[in-house]
Amino acid sequence: MKNFITIVIATAFLVISCSSRPPVEEQPSEQEQQTEEAQTPQRKDVWGWEYNNGPRGPMNWSSLNPQYYMCSTGSKQSPINLVWHRPKQGNPLKLSYTEGNATIINAGYTFRIELTPQSSIQFDGKDYLLEKIEFRSPSEHHLSGNQLPMELQFYHRSSNGLKQAIVSLFVITGRGSAWFDRLWEKTQSLQKFKSSPTFRFNPDQLIPPRQTFYHYVGSLTHPPCLEEVKWFVFNTPLQLSKEQISKFRSLFEQNNRPVQPLNDRDVTNY
């Protein structure tokens, strides 16, 4: 009888003790966690693609996700090798870049300057708003077979959001540039997928006075490799010092896609 009473008391104590604990929250499964991460806009590392020569590199992008099929089947892919030929008369591209608010984001594969969409370009009667600037090293486009140290790409989008246009500037080794140092200071404390405080930035300071360029229709140079992107690759390069280029490469040693077949596309030098 004594043992029975002891068991009853112990059981009652256990029930009271368990009922007084806060409920344990149900933890998502590993698959649910991966799905949630993949839906986070800035978490491009979990989308499965990379710029290196490994199994998730450019040669295998189309096999990583059904949405990336155009990376291997598209006929208008970028970048390409640009071959010099005599420029045409006239300049059909109008740039209207002004100072505005900006932030720098460590996108995991590059630094990205995101801008308030107030600067724009106009081509063939259509306006495209400037959204962001990204750094690539070494250059994605080649110039008469030569790859250059870096390339800056200015991403624009039409007012209805359906069309994209990219202004691209080569970077060569030369004089140091104060604008790069100012931007670099803002990146020093940035962890992956984090952004800097807002600051004022004028993209026009990066545009050379002589604005001759190669124009062709291509694609994004990263998945999903969407086509019908209007490219404007300037002939006149920017200059950065050897030390400035090395600083960028110390964090992003290779973030460029190899050149793609031209496939009889027209390339016009203006």
PDB file of C-alpha atoms in Angstrom:
ATOM      1  CA  MET A   1       0.000   0.000   0.000  1.00  0.00           C
ATOM      2  CA  LYS A   2       2.852   2.348   0.908  1.00  0.00           C
ATOM      3  CA  ASN A   3       4.517   1.727  -2.463  1.00  0.00           C
ATOM      4  CA  PHE A   4       1.235   2.403  -4.276  1.00  0.00           C
ATOM      5  CA  ILE A   5       0.820   5.780  -2.514  1.00  0.00           C
ATOM      6  CA  THR A   6       4.405   6.697  -3.396  1.00  0.00           C
ATOM      7  CA  ILE A   7       3.801   5.947  -7.105  1.00  0.00           C
ATOM      8  CA  VAL A   8       0.579   7.992  -7.144  1.00  0.00           C
ATOM      9  CA  ILE A   9       2.304  11.011  -5.560  1.00  0.00           C
ATOM     10  CA  ALA A  10       5.238  10.779  -7.961  1.00  0.00           C
ATOM     11  CA  THR A  11       2.928  10.558 -10.972  1.00  0.00           C
ATOM     12  CA  ALA A  12       0.897  13.557  -9.804  1.00  0.00           C
ATOM     13  CA  PHE A  13       4.078  15.592  -9.312  1.00  0.00           C
ATOM     14  CA  LEU A  14       5.269  14.693 -12.844  1.00  0.00           C
ATOM     15  CA  VAL A  15       1.951  15.750 -14.402  1.00  0.00           C
ATOM     16  CA  ILE A  16       1.948  19.074 -12.526  1.00  0.00           C
ATOM     17  CA  SER A  17       5.592  19.680 -13.412  1.00  0.00           C
ATOM     18  CA  CYS A  18       5.048  19.047 -17.140  1.00  0.00           C
ATOM     19  CA  SER A  19       1.902  21.168 -17.287  1.00  0.00           C
ATOM     20  CA  SER A  20       3.753  24.119 -15.775  1.00  0.00           C
ATOM     21  CA  ARG A  21       6.468  24.168 -18.497  1.00  0.00           C
ATOM     22  CA  PRO A  22       6.040  26.474 -21.476  1.00  0.00           C
ATOM     23  CA  PRO A  23       4.983  24.619 -24.630  1.00  0.00           C
ATOM     24  CA  VAL A  24       7.816  23.615 -26.961  1.00  0.00           C
ATOM     25  CA  GLU A  25       7.473  25.349 -30.323  1.00  0.00           C
ATOM     26  CA  GLU A  26       7.338  23.042 -33.290  1.00  0.00           C
ATOM     27  CA  GLN A  27      10.591  23.318 -35.237  1.00  0.00           C
ATOM     28  CA  PRO A  28      10.451  23.425 -39.046  1.00  0.00           C
ATOM     29  CA  SER A  29      11.903  20.484 -40.883  1.00  0.00           C
ATOM     30  CA  GLU A  30      15.197  20.793 -42.724  1.00  0.00           C
ATOM     31  CA  GLN A  31      13.310  20.886 -46.035  1.00  0.00           C
ATOM     32  CA  GLU A  32      11.025  23.687 -44.770  1.00  0.00           C
ATOM     33  CA  GLN A  33      14.057  25.664 -43.621  1.00  0.00           C
ATOM     34  CA  GLN A  34      15.709  25.320 -47.033  1.00  0.00           C
ATOM     35  CA  THR A  35      12.487  26.397 -48.767  1.00  0.00           C
ATOM     36  CA  GLU A  36      12.183  29.450 -46.550  1.00  0.00           C
ATOM     37  CA  GLU A  37      15.826  30.405 -47.167  1.00  0.00           C
ATOM     38  CA  ALA A  38      15.444  30.001 -50.928  1.00  0.00           C
ATOM     39  CA  GLN A  39      12.538  32.455 -50.867  1.00  0.00           C
ATOM     40  CA  THR A  40      14.608  35.146 -49.153  1.00  0.00           C
ATOM     41  CA  PRO A  41      15.438  37.673 -51.927  1.00  0.00           C
ATOM     42  CA  GLN A  42      19.048  38.372 -50.933  1.00  0.00           C
ATOM     43  CA  ARG A  43      20.108  34.794 -50.132  1.00  0.00           C
ATOM     44  CA  LYS A  44      21.502  33.972 -53.555  1.00  0.00           C
ATOM     45  CA  ASP A  45      23.927  31.440 -52.107  1.00  0.00           C
ATOM     46  CA  VAL A  46      21.086  28.978 -51.529  1.00  0.00           C
ATOM     47  CA  TRP A  47      19.840  29.317 -55.086  1.00  0.00           C
ATOM     48  CA  GLY A  48      22.549  26.853 -56.029  1.00  0.00           C
ATOM     49  CA  TRP A  49      24.753  28.706 -58.526  1.00  0.00           C
ATOM     50  CA  GLU A  50      28.298  30.000 -58.346  1.00  0.00           C
ATOM     51  CA  TYR A  51      30.861  31.654 -60.636  1.00  0.00           C
ATOM     52  CA  ASN A  52      33.687  29.175 -60.060  1.00  0.00           C
ATOM     53  CA  ASN A  53      34.621  26.120 -62.132  1.00  0.00           C
ATOM     54  CA  GLY A  54      33.024  23.649 -59.719  1.00  0.00           C
ATOM     55  CA  PRO A  55      29.824  21.615 -60.050  1.00  0.00           C
ATOM     56  CA  ARG A  56      27.669  24.715 -59.447  1.00  0.00           C
ATOM     57  CA  GLY A  57      29.644  26.874 -61.875  1.00  0.00           C
ATOM     58  CA  PRO A  58      28.529  28.423 -65.210  1.00  0.00           C
ATOM     59  CA  MET A  59      28.923  25.214 -67.218  1.00  0.00           C
ATOM     60  CA  ASN A  60      26.308  23.530 -65.002  1.00  0.00           C
ATOM     61  CA  TRP A  61      23.854  26.345 -64.243  1.00  0.00           C
ATOM     62  CA  SER A  62      21.054  24.934 -66.393  1.00  0.00           C
ATOM     63  CA  SER A  63      21.129  21.615 -64.504  1.00  0.00           C
ATOM     64  CA  LEU A  64      20.735  23.248 -61.077  1.00  0.00           C
ATOM     65  CA  ASN A  65      17.213  24.612 -61.497  1.00  0.00           C
ATOM     66  CA  PRO A  66      14.570  24.187 -64.253  1.00  0.00           C
ATOM     67  CA  GLN A  67      14.213  27.974 -64.332  1.00  0.00           C
ATOM     68  CA  TYR A  68      17.845  28.265 -65.463  1.00  0.00           C
ATOM     69  CA  TYR A  69      17.295  26.373 -68.736  1.00  0.00           C
ATOM     70  CA  MET A  70      18.115  29.382 -70.901  1.00  0.00           C
ATOM     71  CA  CYS A  71      21.692  29.400 -69.573  1.00  0.00           C
ATOM     72  CA  SER A  72      22.373  26.471 -71.926  1.00  0.00           C
ATOM     73  CA  THR A  73      19.622  26.691 -74.571  1.00  0.00           C
ATOM     74  CA  GLY A  74      19.541  30.446 -75.186  1.00  0.00           C
ATOM     75  CA  SER A  75      20.900  31.801 -78.474  1.00  0.00           C
ATOM     76  CA  LYS A  76      21.490  35.386 -77.288  1.00  0.00           C
ATOM     77  CA  GLN A  77      23.669  34.878 -74.245  1.00  0.00           C
ATOM     78  CA  SER A  78      26.135  37.291 -72.621  1.00  0.00           C
ATOM     79  CA  PRO A  79      28.960  38.154 -72.298  1.00  0.00           C
ATOM     80  CA  ILE A  80      30.590  38.061 -75.712  1.00  0.00           C
ATOM     81  CA  ASN A  81      33.918  38.919 -77.322  1.00  0.00           C
ATOM     82  CA  LEU A  82      33.674  42.394 -78.861  1.00  0.00           C
ATOM     83  CA  VAL A  83      35.717  42.836 -82.052  1.00  0.00           C
ATOM     84  CA  TRP A  84      36.658  46.357 -83.075  1.00  0.00           C
ATOM     85  CA  HIS A  85      35.227  47.806 -86.242  1.00  0.00           C
ATOM     86  CA  ARG A  86      34.701  51.319 -87.532  1.00  0.00           C
ATOM     87  CA  PRO A  87      32.140  53.231 -85.419  1.00  0.00           C
ATOM     88  CA  LYS A  88      28.872  54.419 -86.941  1.00  0.00           C
ATOM     89  CA  GLN A  89      27.954  58.075 -86.915  1.00  0.00           C
ATOM     90  CA  GLY A  90      25.554  59.339 -84.254  1.00  0.00           C
ATOM     91  CA  ASN A  91      24.924  58.391 -80.634  1.00  0.00           C
ATOM     92  CA  PRO A  92      21.443  56.928 -80.007  1.00  0.00           C
ATOM     93  CA  LEU A  93      22.028  56.542 -76.250  1.00  0.00           C
ATOM     94  CA  LYS A  94      21.201  59.366 -73.853  1.00  0.00           C
ATOM     95  CA  LEU A  95      22.333  59.176 -70.218  1.00  0.00           C
ATOM     96  CA  SER A  96      20.590  61.217 -67.509  1.00  0.00           C
ATOM     97  CA  TYR A  97      22.389  60.352 -64.282  1.00  0.00           C
ATOM     98  CA  THR A  98      21.893  62.480 -61.155  1.00  0.00           C
ATOM     99  CA  GLU A  99      22.851  62.324 -57.488  1.00  0.00           C
ATOM    100  CA  GLY A 100      20.545  60.366 -55.197  1.00  0.00           C
ATOM    101  CA  ASN A 101      20.345  58.017 -52.234  1.00  0.00           C
ATOM    102  CA  ALA A 102      22.264  54.752 -52.398  1.00  0.00           C
ATOM    103  CA  THR A 103      23.342  51.786 -50.291  1.00  0.00           C
ATOM    104  CA  ILE A 104      26.030  49.140 -50.802  1.00  0.00           C
ATOM    105  CA  ILE A 105      25.112  45.486 -50.314  1.00  0.00           C
ATOM    106  CA  ASN A 106      27.449  42.532 -49.932  1.00  0.00           C
ATOM    107  CA  ALA A 107      25.547  40.206 -52.273  1.00  0.00           C
ATOM    108  CA  GLY A 108      27.791  37.241 -51.511  1.00  0.00           C
ATOM    109  CA  TYR A 109      29.268  37.177 -55.009  1.00  0.00           C
ATOM    110  CA  THR A 110      29.948  40.908 -55.448  1.00  0.00           C
ATOM    111  CA  PHE A 111      29.371  44.347 -54.009  1.00  0.00           C
ATOM    112  CA  ARG A 112      26.196  45.940 -55.355  1.00  0.00           C
ATOM    113  CA  ILE A 113      25.326  49.632 -55.241  1.00  0.00           C
ATOM    114  CA  GLU A 114      21.541  49.962 -55.065  1.00  0.00           C
ATOM    115  CA  LEU A 115      20.150  53.358 -56.035  1.00  0.00           C
ATOM    116  CA  THR A 116      16.899  55.235 -55.723  1.00  0.00           C
ATOM    117  CA  PRO A 117      15.497  54.891 -59.275  1.00  0.00           C
ATOM    118  CA  GLN A 118      15.800  58.473 -60.517  1.00  0.00           C
ATOM    119  CA  SER A 119      18.743  58.259 -62.942  1.00  0.00           C
ATOM    120  CA  SER A 120      17.926  56.869 -66.372  1.00  0.00           C
ATOM    121  CA  ILE A 121      18.999  56.193 -69.942  1.00  0.00           C
ATOM    122  CA  GLN A 122      17.021  56.573 -73.137  1.00  0.00           C
ATOM    123  CA  PHE A 123      17.474  54.394 -76.213  1.00  0.00           C
ATOM    124  CA  ASP A 124      15.290  53.941 -79.271  1.00  0.00           C
ATOM    125  CA  GLY A 125      12.640  56.189 -77.718  1.00  0.00           C
ATOM    126  CA  LYS A 126      12.370  54.125 -74.520  1.00  0.00           C
ATOM    127  CA  ASP A 127      13.420  55.079 -70.990  1.00  0.00           C
ATOM    128  CA  TYR A 128      15.156  52.734 -68.557  1.00  0.00           C
ATOM    129  CA  LEU A 129      15.628  53.569 -64.864  1.00  0.00           C
ATOM    130  CA  LEU A 130      18.964  52.826 -63.189  1.00  0.00           C
ATOM    131  CA  GLU A 131      18.489  50.366 -60.294  1.00  0.00           C
ATOM    132  CA  LYS A 132      21.934  49.069 -59.333  1.00  0.00           C
ATOM    133  CA  ILE A 133      25.637  48.843 -60.189  1.00  0.00           C
ATOM    134  CA  GLU A 134      27.618  45.611 -59.823  1.00  0.00           C
ATOM    135  CA  PHE A 135      31.351  44.850 -59.967  1.00  0.00           C
ATOM    136  CA  ARG A 136      32.861  41.925 -61.907  1.00  0.00           C
ATOM    137  CA  SER A 137      36.469  40.730 -61.887  1.00  0.00           C
ATOM    138  CA  PRO A 138      37.975  39.873 -64.255  1.00  0.00           C
ATOM    139  CA  SER A 139      35.846  41.449 -66.991  1.00  0.00           C
ATOM    140  CA  GLU A 140      33.007  39.408 -68.443  1.00  0.00           C
ATOM    141  CA  HIS A 141      33.136  40.936 -71.931  1.00  0.00           C
ATOM    142  CA  HIS A 142      36.368  40.604 -73.877  1.00  0.00           C
ATOM    143  CA  LEU A 143      37.718  43.256 -76.234  1.00  0.00           C
ATOM    144  CA  SER A 144      39.242  41.796 -79.398  1.00  0.00           C
ATOM    145  CA  GLY A 145      40.094  38.645 -77.460  1.00  0.00           C
ATOM    146  CA  ASN A 146      41.515  40.454 -74.434  1.00  0.00           C
ATOM    147  CA  GLN A 147      40.072  40.134 -70.936  1.00  0.00           C
ATOM    148  CA  LEU A 148      40.433  43.234 -68.750  1.00  0.00           C
ATOM    149  CA  PRO A 149      40.919  43.411 -64.953  1.00  0.00           C
ATOM    150  CA  MET A 150      37.361  44.449 -64.031  1.00  0.00           C
ATOM    151  CA  GLU A 151      33.982  45.494 -65.391  1.00  0.00           C
ATOM    152  CA  LEU A 152      31.260  47.693 -63.862  1.00  0.00           C
ATOM    153  CA  GLN A 153      27.692  46.983 -64.941  1.00  0.00           C
ATOM    154  CA  PHE A 154      24.844  49.513 -64.561  1.00  0.00           C
ATOM    155  CA  TYR A 155      21.492  47.685 -64.507  1.00  0.00           C
ATOM    156  CA  HIS A 156      18.408  49.506 -65.816  1.00  0.00           C
ATOM    157  CA  ARG A 157      14.760  48.491 -66.153  1.00  0.00           C
ATOM    158  CA  SER A 158      11.915  49.861 -68.262  1.00  0.00           C
ATOM    159  CA  SER A 159       9.031  51.670 -66.555  1.00  0.00           C
ATOM    160  CA  ASN A 160       6.769  48.616 -66.906  1.00  0.00           C
ATOM    161  CA  GLY A 161       9.486  46.390 -65.401  1.00  0.00           C
ATOM    162  CA  LEU A 162       9.601  43.995 -68.355  1.00  0.00           C
ATOM    163  CA  LYS A 163      12.726  45.088 -70.246  1.00  0.00           C
ATOM    164  CA  GLN A 164      16.312  45.443 -69.060  1.00  0.00           C
ATOM    165  CA  ALA A 165      19.285  47.443 -70.318  1.00  0.00           C
ATOM    166  CA  ILE A 166      22.871  47.359 -69.031  1.00  0.00           C
ATOM    167  CA  VAL A 167      25.565  49.987 -69.465  1.00  0.00           C
ATOM    168  CA  SER A 168      28.984  48.404 -68.958  1.00  0.00           C
ATOM    169  CA  LEU A 169      32.396  49.963 -68.328  1.00  0.00           C
ATOM    170  CA  PHE A 170      35.736  48.196 -68.518  1.00  0.00           C
ATOM    171  CA  VAL A 171      38.302  48.869 -65.795  1.00  0.00           C
ATOM    172  CA  ILE A 172      42.023  48.968 -66.540  1.00  0.00           C
ATOM    173  CA  THR A 173      45.031  49.287 -64.247  1.00  0.00           C
ATOM    174  CA  GLY A 174      46.147  52.891 -63.999  1.00  0.00           C
ATOM    175  CA  ARG A 175      45.529  55.863 -61.724  1.00  0.00           C
ATOM    176  CA  GLY A 176      43.785  55.352 -58.411  1.00  0.00           C
ATOM    177  CA  SER A 177      40.228  56.689 -58.156  1.00  0.00           C
ATOM    178  CA  ALA A 178      38.863  58.566 -55.136  1.00  0.00           C
ATOM    179  CA  TRP A 179      35.300  57.329 -55.745  1.00  0.00           C
ATOM    180  CA  PHE A 180      36.440  53.721 -55.267  1.00  0.00           C
ATOM    181  CA  ASP A 181      38.124  54.532 -51.945  1.00  0.00           C
ATOM    182  CA  ARG A 182      34.976  56.250 -50.663  1.00  0.00           C
ATOM    183  CA  LEU A 183      32.862  53.254 -51.594  1.00  0.00           C
ATOM    184  CA  TRP A 184      35.393  50.769 -50.254  1.00  0.00           C
ATOM    185  CA  GLU A 185      35.305  52.401 -46.810  1.00  0.00           C
ATOM    186  CA  LYS A 186      31.577  51.667 -46.642  1.00  0.00           C
ATOM    187  CA  THR A 187      32.128  47.954 -47.376  1.00  0.00           C
ATOM    188  CA  GLN A 188      34.648  47.192 -44.628  1.00  0.00           C
ATOM    189  CA  SER A 189      32.138  46.201 -41.960  1.00  0.00           C
ATOM    190  CA  LEU A 190      29.638  44.537 -44.295  1.00  0.00           C
ATOM    191  CA  GLN A 191      28.926  40.866 -43.715  1.00  0.00           C
ATOM    192  CA  LYS A 192      27.292  38.745 -46.401  1.00  0.00           C
ATOM    193  CA  PHE A 193      23.805  39.930 -47.386  1.00  0.00           C
ATOM    194  CA  LYS A 194      24.076  43.076 -45.252  1.00  0.00           C
ATOM    195  CA  SER A 195      23.774  46.644 -46.508  1.00  0.00           C
ATOM    196  CA  SER A 196      25.440  49.907 -45.565  1.00  0.00           C
ATOM    197  CA  PRO A 197      23.660  52.999 -44.237  1.00  0.00           C
ATOM    198  CA  THR A 198      22.180  55.244 -46.915  1.00  0.00           C
ATOM    199  CA  PHE A 199      24.526  57.764 -48.504  1.00  0.00           C
ATOM    200  CA  ARG A 200      24.508  60.188 -51.431  1.00  0.00           C
ATOM    201  CA  PHE A 201      25.971  58.975 -54.722  1.00  0.00           C
ATOM    202  CA  ASN A 202      26.120  60.308 -58.265  1.00  0.00           C
ATOM    203  CA  PRO A 203      26.692  57.564 -60.891  1.00  0.00           C
ATOM    204  CA  ASP A 204      27.534  60.216 -63.457  1.00  0.00           C
ATOM    205  CA  GLN A 205      31.005  60.561 -61.891  1.00  0.00           C
ATOM    206  CA  LEU A 206      31.891  57.129 -63.323  1.00  0.00           C
ATOM    207  CA  ILE A 207      30.888  57.889 -66.910  1.00  0.00           C
ATOM    208  CA  PRO A 208      33.773  58.910 -69.223  1.00  0.00           C
ATOM    209  CA  PRO A 209      33.475  62.110 -71.299  1.00  0.00           C
ATOM    210  CA  ARG A 210      33.835  60.151 -74.546  1.00  0.00           C
ATOM    211  CA  GLN A 211      30.768  57.921 -74.795  1.00  0.00           C
ATOM    212  CA  THR A 212      31.348  55.579 -77.713  1.00  0.00           C
ATOM    213  CA  PHE A 213      30.099  52.061 -77.133  1.00  0.00           C
ATOM    214  CA  TYR A 214      29.285  48.630 -78.529  1.00  0.00           C
ATOM    215  CA  HIS A 215      25.585  47.781 -78.626  1.00  0.00           C
ATOM    216  CA  TYR A 216      24.061  44.337 -78.966  1.00  0.00           C
ATOM    217  CA  VAL A 217      21.138  42.296 -77.611  1.00  0.00           C
ATOM    218  CA  GLY A 218      22.134  39.651 -75.068  1.00  0.00           C
ATOM    219  CA  SER A 219      21.239  38.263 -71.666  1.00  0.00           C
ATOM    220  CA  LEU A 220      21.871  38.501 -67.964  1.00  0.00           C
ATOM    221  CA  THR A 221      25.276  37.031 -67.099  1.00  0.00           C
ATOM    222  CA  HIS A 222      23.923  35.054 -64.148  1.00  0.00           C
ATOM    223  CA  PRO A 223      20.941  32.708 -63.690  1.00  0.00           C
ATOM    224  CA  PRO A 224      18.274  32.661 -64.955  1.00  0.00           C
ATOM    225  CA  CYS A 225      20.188  34.098 -67.963  1.00  0.00           C
ATOM    226  CA  LEU A 226      17.099  35.896 -69.311  1.00  0.00           C
ATOM    227  CA  GLU A 227      17.533  37.223 -72.853  1.00  0.00           C
ATOM    228  CA  GLU A 228      16.527  40.341 -74.802  1.00  0.00           C
ATOM    229  CA  VAL A 229      18.733  42.506 -72.570  1.00  0.00           C
ATOM    230  CA  LYS A 230      20.107  45.586 -74.339  1.00  0.00           C
ATOM    231  CA  TRP A 231      23.847  45.941 -73.701  1.00  0.00           C
ATOM    232  CA  PHE A 232      25.932  49.117 -74.103  1.00  0.00           C
ATOM    233  CA  VAL A 233      29.632  48.393 -73.504  1.00  0.00           C
ATOM    234  CA  PHE A 234      31.698  51.583 -73.502  1.00  0.00           C
ATOM    235  CA  ASN A 235      35.002  51.804 -75.337  1.00  0.00           C
ATOM    236  CA  THR A 236      36.620  54.253 -72.890  1.00  0.00           C
ATOM    237  CA  PRO A 237      37.549  52.407 -69.665  1.00  0.00           C
ATOM    238  CA  LEU A 238      37.696  53.503 -66.056  1.00  0.00           C
ATOM    239  CA  GLN A 239      41.012  53.393 -64.231  1.00  0.00           C
ATOM    240  CA  LEU A 240      41.756  51.901 -60.829  1.00  0.00           C
ATOM    241  CA  SER A 241      45.146  51.387 -59.242  1.00  0.00           C
ATOM    242  CA  LYS A 242      46.672  47.942 -58.923  1.00  0.00           C
ATOM    243  CA  GLU A 243      46.104  48.132 -55.154  1.00  0.00           C
ATOM    244  CA  GLN A 244      42.405  49.007 -55.556  1.00  0.00           C
ATOM    245  CA  ILE A 245      41.810  46.123 -57.948  1.00  0.00           C
ATOM    246  CA  SER A 246      43.647  43.778 -55.567  1.00  0.00           C
ATOM    247  CA  LYS A 247      41.399  44.876 -52.691  1.00  0.00           C
ATOM    248  CA  PHE A 248      38.301  43.805 -54.595  1.00  0.00           C
ATOM    249  CA  ARG A 249      39.862  40.528 -55.735  1.00  0.00           C
ATOM    250  CA  SER A 250      40.868  39.695 -52.165  1.00  0.00           C
ATOM    251  CA  LEU A 251      37.142  39.267 -51.460  1.00  0.00           C
ATOM    252  CA  PHE A 252      35.784  38.258 -54.875  1.00  0.00           C
ATOM    253  CA  GLU A 253      38.555  36.526 -56.772  1.00  0.00           C
ATOM    254  CA  GLN A 254      36.375  35.401 -59.676  1.00  0.00           C
ATOM    255  CA  ASN A 255      32.798  36.492 -60.314  1.00  0.00           C
ATOM    256  CA  ASN A 256      32.566  36.518 -64.091  1.00  0.00           C
ATOM    257  CA  ARG A 257      30.803  34.316 -66.636  1.00  0.00           C
ATOM    258  CA  PRO A 258      32.865  33.043 -69.609  1.00  0.00           C
ATOM    259  CA  VAL A 259      32.186  34.498 -73.071  1.00  0.00           C
ATOM    260  CA  GLN A 260      29.287  33.003 -75.024  1.00  0.00           C
ATOM    261  CA  PRO A 261      28.804  32.309 -78.759  1.00  0.00           C
ATOM    262  CA  LEU A 262      27.779  35.332 -80.838  1.00  0.00           C
ATOM    263  CA  ASN A 263      25.441  33.278 -83.043  1.00  0.00           C
ATOM    264  CA  ASP A 264      25.325  35.809 -85.912  1.00  0.00           C
ATOM    265  CA  ARG A 265      24.044  38.636 -83.730  1.00  0.00           C
ATOM    266  CA  ASP A 266      24.586  42.210 -84.844  1.00  0.00           C
ATOM    267  CA  VAL A 267      27.092  44.216 -82.820  1.00  0.00           C
ATOM    268  CA  THR A 268      27.221  47.930 -83.575  1.00  0.00           C
ATOM    269  CA  ASN A 269      30.009  50.255 -82.505  1.00  0.00           C
ATOM    270  CA  TYR A 270      28.678  53.808 -82.055  1.00  0.00           C
TER     271      TYR A 270
END
